[in-house]
Tab-separated table of C-alpha atoms and ligand atoms in Angstrom:
chain	number	residue	atom	x	y	z
O	2	UNK	CA	-28.544	8.650	4.787
O	3	UNK	CA	-31.730	10.434	3.674
O	4	UNK	CA	-32.149	11.754	0.170
O	5	UNK	CA	-32.093	15.401	1.237
O	6	UNK	CA	-28.883	14.920	3.224
O	7	UNK	CA	-27.124	13.263	0.302
O	8	UNK	CA	-28.565	15.963	-1.966
O	9	UNK	CA	-26.984	18.584	0.255
O	10	UNK	CA	-23.674	16.736	0.267
O	11	UNK	CA	-23.776	16.457	-3.500
O	12	UNK	CA	-24.326	20.207	-3.787
O	13	UNK	CA	-21.418	20.835	-1.418
O	14	UNK	CA	-19.124	18.554	-3.422
O	15	UNK	CA	-20.283	20.117	-6.698
O	16	UNK	CA	-19.403	23.586	-5.425
O	17	UNK	CA	-15.991	22.441	-4.172
O	18	UNK	CA	-15.296	20.672	-7.458
O	19	UNK	CA	-16.198	23.817	-9.367
O	20	UNK	CA	-13.692	25.798	-7.293
O	21	UNK	CA	-10.912	23.230	-7.669
O	22	UNK	CA	-11.645	22.954	-11.391
O	23	UNK	CA	-11.361	26.765	-11.694
O	24	UNK	CA	-8.002	26.710	-9.877
O	25	UNK	CA	-6.678	23.953	-12.143
O	26	UNK	CA	-7.915	25.725	-15.281
O	27	UNK	CA	-6.383	29.016	-14.212
O	28	UNK	CA	-3.056	27.374	-13.340
O	29	UNK	CA	-2.989	25.639	-16.733
O	30	UNK	CA	-3.700	28.924	-18.497
O	31	UNK	CA	-0.974	30.701	-16.531
O	32	UNK	CA	1.482	27.967	-17.503
O	33	UNK	CA	0.417	27.982	-21.152
O	34	UNK	CA	-0.762	24.393	-20.864
O	35	UNK	CA	-3.952	22.675	-22.000
O	36	UNK	CA	-6.401	21.696	-19.271
O	37	UNK	CA	-6.412	18.135	-20.647
O	38	UNK	CA	-2.746	17.755	-19.696
O	39	UNK	CA	-3.624	17.583	-16.001
O	40	UNK	CA	-5.629	14.784	-14.400
O	41	UNK	CA	-7.599	15.575	-11.274
O	42	UNK	CA	-7.435	12.781	-8.711
O	43	UNK	CA	-9.934	12.935	-5.854
O	44	UNK	CA	-8.294	11.661	-2.664
O	45	UNK	CA	-11.213	10.116	-0.802
O	46	UNK	CA	-9.282	8.738	2.207
O	47	UNK	CA	-11.210	8.960	5.505
O	48	UNK	CA	-14.410	9.864	3.594
O	49	UNK	CA	-17.230	7.358	3.066
O	50	UNK	CA	-17.995	5.376	-0.066
O	51	UNK	CA	-21.135	7.492	-0.472
O	52	UNK	CA	-18.934	10.569	-1.062
O	53	UNK	CA	-16.866	8.698	-3.632
O	54	UNK	CA	-20.084	7.655	-5.374
O	55	UNK	CA	-21.295	11.278	-5.476
O	56	UNK	CA	-17.977	12.379	-6.977
O	57	UNK	CA	-18.440	9.892	-9.802
O	58	UNK	CA	-21.916	11.372	-10.377
O	59	UNK	CA	-20.143	14.719	-10.806
O	60	UNK	CA	-17.874	13.217	-13.453
O	61	UNK	CA	-14.762	12.426	-11.405
O	62	UNK	CA	-13.659	8.851	-12.009
O	63	UNK	CA	-10.026	8.981	-10.869
O	64	UNK	CA	-10.147	8.253	-7.136
O	65	UNK	CA	-7.231	7.805	-4.739
O	66	UNK	CA	-6.667	6.247	-1.337
O	67	UNK	CA	-3.648	5.971	0.933
O	68	UNK	CA	-4.370	2.873	3.064
O	69	UNK	CA	-4.967	-0.578	1.676
O	70	UNK	CA	-7.410	-1.745	4.324
O	71	UNK	CA	-9.693	1.271	4.037
O	72	UNK	CA	-9.452	1.373	0.254
O	73	UNK	CA	-10.214	-2.271	-0.464
O	74	UNK	CA	-13.511	-2.137	1.402
O	75	UNK	CA	-14.405	1.278	-0.015
O	76	UNK	CA	-13.694	0.316	-3.617
O	77	UNK	CA	-15.962	-2.724	-3.222
O	78	UNK	CA	-18.716	-0.572	-1.727
O	79	UNK	CA	-18.469	2.093	-4.449
O	80	UNK	CA	-18.576	-0.632	-7.110
O	81	UNK	CA	-21.811	-1.815	-5.537
O	82	UNK	CA	-23.242	1.731	-5.399
O	83	UNK	CA	-22.126	2.740	-8.906
O	84	UNK	CA	-21.485	-0.403	-10.946
O	85	UNK	CA	-21.346	1.547	-14.210
O	86	UNK	CA	-19.054	4.381	-13.108
O	87	UNK	CA	-15.809	3.114	-14.671
O	88	UNK	CA	-13.688	4.241	-11.750
O	89	UNK	CA	-9.897	4.072	-11.725
O	90	UNK	CA	-8.523	3.605	-8.211
O	91	UNK	CA	-5.078	4.925	-7.337
O	92	UNK	CA	-2.954	3.974	-4.332
O	93	UNK	CA	-0.969	7.018	-3.211
O	94	UNK	CA	0.088	6.066	0.330
O	95	UNK	CA	3.008	4.223	1.842
O	96	UNK	CA	2.732	0.569	1.177
O	97	UNK	CA	4.207	-2.455	2.907
O	98	UNK	CA	5.241	-5.420	0.845
O	99	UNK	CA	2.882	-7.753	2.680
O	100	UNK	CA	-0.037	-5.647	1.382
O	101	UNK	CA	0.934	-6.038	-2.276
O	102	UNK	CA	-1.417	-8.961	-2.931
O	103	UNK	CA	-4.346	-7.068	-1.429
O	104	UNK	CA	-3.607	-3.783	-3.220
O	105	UNK	CA	-3.478	-5.282	-6.697
O	106	UNK	CA	-7.038	-6.546	-6.181
O	107	UNK	CA	-8.508	-3.017	-6.057
O	108	UNK	CA	-5.913	-0.593	-7.451
O	109	UNK	CA	-5.555	0.260	-11.127
O	110	UNK	CA	-2.462	2.329	-10.429
O	111	UNK	CA	0.031	2.480	-7.555
O	112	UNK	CA	1.765	5.858	-7.333
O	113	UNK	CA	3.845	5.110	-4.258
O	114	UNK	CA	6.400	2.562	-5.440
O	115	UNK	CA	9.625	3.597	-3.735
O	116	UNK	CA	11.836	0.509	-3.608
O	117	UNK	CA	12.903	-2.425	-5.746
O	118	UNK	CA	11.643	-4.764	-3.021
O	119	UNK	CA	8.158	-3.258	-3.161
O	120	UNK	CA	8.163	-3.315	-6.964
O	121	UNK	CA	9.133	-6.988	-6.882
O	122	UNK	CA	6.311	-7.790	-4.462
O	123	UNK	CA	3.759	-5.952	-6.629
O	124	UNK	CA	5.003	-7.664	-9.775
O	125	UNK	CA	4.688	-11.064	-8.120
O	126	UNK	CA	1.195	-10.182	-6.849
O	127	UNK	CA	0.007	-9.095	-10.305
O	128	UNK	CA	1.162	-12.365	-11.817
O	129	UNK	CA	-0.353	-14.388	-8.955
O	130	UNK	CA	-3.713	-12.626	-9.338
O	131	UNK	CA	-3.630	-13.050	-13.108
O	132	UNK	CA	-4.752	-9.467	-13.554
O	133	UNK	CA	-3.790	-6.983	-16.285
O	134	UNK	CA	-0.524	-5.090	-15.879
O	135	UNK	CA	-0.500	-2.616	-13.012
O	136	UNK	CA	0.313	1.009	-13.813
O	137	UNK	CA	2.919	2.316	-11.393
O	138	UNK	CA	4.640	5.586	-10.630
O	139	UNK	CA	7.919	5.719	-8.759
O	140	UNK	CA	7.641	7.914	-5.709
O	141	UNK	CA	10.592	10.239	-5.413
O	142	UNK	CA	11.820	11.692	-2.152
O	143	UNK	CA	12.601	15.295	-3.039
O	144	UNK	CA	13.847	16.392	0.364
O	145	UNK	CA	15.584	13.117	1.237
O	146	UNK	CA	13.518	12.694	4.425
O	147	UNK	CA	13.129	8.900	4.738
O	148	UNK	CA	10.246	9.221	7.212
O	149	UNK	CA	8.004	10.540	4.446
O	150	UNK	CA	8.600	7.713	2.007
O	151	UNK	CA	9.930	7.960	-1.495
O	152	UNK	CA	13.016	6.785	-3.292
O	153	UNK	CA	16.107	9.009	-3.012
O	154	UNK	CA	16.622	10.839	-6.328
O	155	UNK	CA	20.023	9.219	-7.070
O	156	UNK	CA	18.388	5.747	-6.917
O	157	UNK	CA	15.352	6.595	-9.044
O	158	UNK	CA	16.906	5.454	-12.332
O	159	UNK	CA	17.753	2.019	-10.957
O	160	UNK	CA	14.227	1.554	-9.577
O	161	UNK	CA	12.663	2.617	-12.885
O	162	UNK	CA	14.913	0.252	-14.830
O	163	UNK	CA	13.885	-2.612	-12.571
O	164	UNK	CA	10.177	-1.872	-13.088
O	165	UNK	CA	10.626	-1.634	-16.850
O	166	UNK	CA	12.001	-5.188	-16.845
O	167	UNK	CA	9.061	-6.728	-14.942
O	168	UNK	CA	6.215	-8.566	-16.637
O	169	UNK	CA	3.472	-7.291	-14.339
O	170	UNK	CA	4.165	-3.574	-13.963
O	171	UNK	CA	3.970	-0.703	-16.421
O	172	UNK	CA	6.113	2.311	-15.563
O	173	UNK	CA	3.977	5.427	-16.076
O	174	UNK	CA	6.021	8.150	-14.392
O	175	UNK	CA	6.989	9.742	-11.109
O	176	UNK	CA	5.141	10.995	-8.038
O	177	UNK	CA	6.165	13.120	-5.070
O	178	UNK	CA	4.850	14.964	-2.062
O	179	UNK	CA	6.334	18.430	-1.501
O	180	UNK	CA	8.271	18.909	1.754
O	181	UNK	CA	6.161	20.154	4.638
O	182	UNK	CA	6.466	23.725	5.795
O	183	UNK	CA	8.706	24.886	2.955
O	184	UNK	CA	8.177	26.709	-0.326
O	185	UNK	CA	7.159	23.890	-2.698
O	186	UNK	CA	8.476	25.587	-5.862
O	187	UNK	CA	12.151	24.511	-5.577
O	188	UNK	CA	11.054	20.962	-4.746
O	189	UNK	CA	8.758	20.826	-7.782
O	190	UNK	CA	11.577	22.177	-9.929
O	191	UNK	CA	13.884	19.364	-8.795
O	192	UNK	CA	11.127	16.863	-9.381
O	193	UNK	CA	10.466	18.156	-12.898
O	194	UNK	CA	14.127	17.575	-13.767
O	195	UNK	CA	13.967	14.038	-12.381
O	196	UNK	CA	10.792	13.366	-14.385
O	197	UNK	CA	12.430	14.666	-17.552
O	198	UNK	CA	15.403	12.375	-17.033
O	199	UNK	CA	13.094	9.408	-16.438
O	200	UNK	CA	11.205	10.203	-19.636
O	201	UNK	CA	14.402	10.176	-21.660
O	202	UNK	CA	15.142	6.606	-20.577
O	203	UNK	CA	11.507	5.456	-20.543
O	204	UNK	CA	9.368	7.285	-23.136
O	205	UNK	CA	6.170	5.773	-21.699
O	206	UNK	CA	6.807	7.314	-18.286
O	207	UNK	CA	4.958	10.528	-19.072
O	208	UNK	CA	3.156	11.143	-15.782
O	209	UNK	CA	4.319	13.636	-13.173
O	210	UNK	CA	2.049	13.371	-10.141
O	211	UNK	CA	2.554	16.437	-7.964
O	212	UNK	CA	0.395	18.987	-6.219
O	213	UNK	CA	-2.282	18.680	-3.546
O	214	UNK	CA	-4.939	21.045	-2.182
O	215	UNK	CA	-2.403	23.577	-0.953
O	216	UNK	CA	0.113	23.648	-3.785
O	217	UNK	CA	-1.540	22.514	-7.005
O	218	UNK	CA	-0.854	25.833	-8.778
O	219	UNK	CA	2.915	25.592	-8.221
O	220	UNK	CA	2.869	21.932	-9.253
O	221	UNK	CA	1.050	22.683	-12.503
O	222	UNK	CA	3.478	25.516	-13.200
O	223	UNK	CA	6.265	22.914	-12.924
O	224	UNK	CA	4.716	20.400	-15.273
O	225	UNK	CA	2.459	18.255	-13.081
O	226	UNK	CA	0.190	15.991	-15.113
O	227	UNK	CA	-1.771	14.761	-12.100
O	228	UNK	CA	-2.894	16.686	-9.027
O	229	UNK	CA	-4.099	14.742	-5.974
O	230	UNK	CA	-6.762	16.725	-4.175
O	231	UNK	CA	-8.433	15.730	-0.908
O	232	UNK	CA	-9.220	18.594	1.461
O	233	UNK	CA	-10.202	21.165	-1.166
O	234	UNK	CA	-12.796	18.761	-2.581
O	235	UNK	CA	-14.104	16.852	0.415
O	236	UNK	CA	-13.283	19.054	3.394
O	237	UNK	CA	-10.949	18.648	6.364
O	238	UNK	CA	-10.080	15.196	7.628
O	239	UNK	CA	-9.707	16.193	11.277
O	240	UNK	CA	-7.829	14.009	13.716
O	241	UNK	CA	-8.366	10.748	11.838
O	242	UNK	CA	-5.756	11.629	9.237
O	243	UNK	CA	-3.199	12.626	11.843
O	244	UNK	CA	-3.628	9.237	13.520
O	245	UNK	CA	-3.082	7.487	10.201
O	246	UNK	CA	0.110	9.474	9.586
O	247	UNK	CA	-0.733	10.424	6.019
O	248	UNK	CA	1.610	12.791	4.185
O	249	UNK	CA	-1.134	15.382	3.901
O	250	UNK	CA	-2.084	15.260	7.526
O	251	UNK	CA	-0.208	18.271	8.789
O	252	UNK	CA	-1.585	20.655	6.158
I	580	PLP	C1	-3.903	12.888	1.473
I	580	PLP	C2	-2.997	12.952	0.310
I	580	PLP	C3	-3.197	13.909	-0.690
I	580	PLP	C4	-4.291	14.958	-0.641
I	580	PLP	O1	-3.950	15.947	0.275
I	580	PLP	P1	-4.843	17.271	0.458
I	580	PLP	O2	-3.896	18.243	1.044
I	580	PLP	O3	-5.951	16.891	1.371
I	580	PLP	O4	-5.341	17.677	-0.868
I	580	PLP	C5	-2.335	13.897	-1.778
I	580	PLP	N1	-1.339	12.988	-1.875
I	580	PLP	C6	-1.124	12.047	-0.948
I	580	PLP	C7	-0.009	11.090	-1.113
I	580	PLP	C8	-1.948	11.998	0.191
I	580	PLP	O5	-1.734	11.068	1.130
């Protein structure tokens, strides 16, 4: 990629970041919350390592991916491009247990832990790799649709308690994806209650990861501490994301 092309891309990303940042700031103000209460995660799935590198140049160091295979290679490439960037990589997609060993090699945080079996596999992988504890969020299913991943709300407490007892995982909070094609506000309200309950039992579980490009305002209004933004920062993902079956693909 020539310098002028990457310069153009950087300008494009800078403009998009400015707009997203303005939306987040405005939503925080409207909710009477401090801007610092909400982390902005850039979801770089389907976009090249060069884009991720440019985002770090713009000051974004929380990056997220939803597929292990794509993410492992990309994280290695970005580390080569920007060795000093201090990036934190987040796994936000559905995860099979047989990928646990691979994921803990690149991810600093896994937001999509939705079963005791997956938590056990991640815990074992952390210990086997001899790496620092892995930050995890439990992914809640707000609408109870099993096809979209997530732990049913009634089972969330049991999953959290299991994670809290492991040696390799650190329970940091709860994550969810709003139901497709419905008003997200009631879903975020339900989620906020679940997060509050979790926090009572586990004071360290302070994170509430909710809100994407299309619904970050509603999520922030309902207490989100972490918005996961792909499209609004990097542009549309086209058909590739539909093929990969990502939760954001139909938006
Ligand atoms: C892709 C994805 C996002 C980002 O979605 P956008 O609508 O592009 O902002 C957020 N969360 C998860 C779990 C995703 O897979």
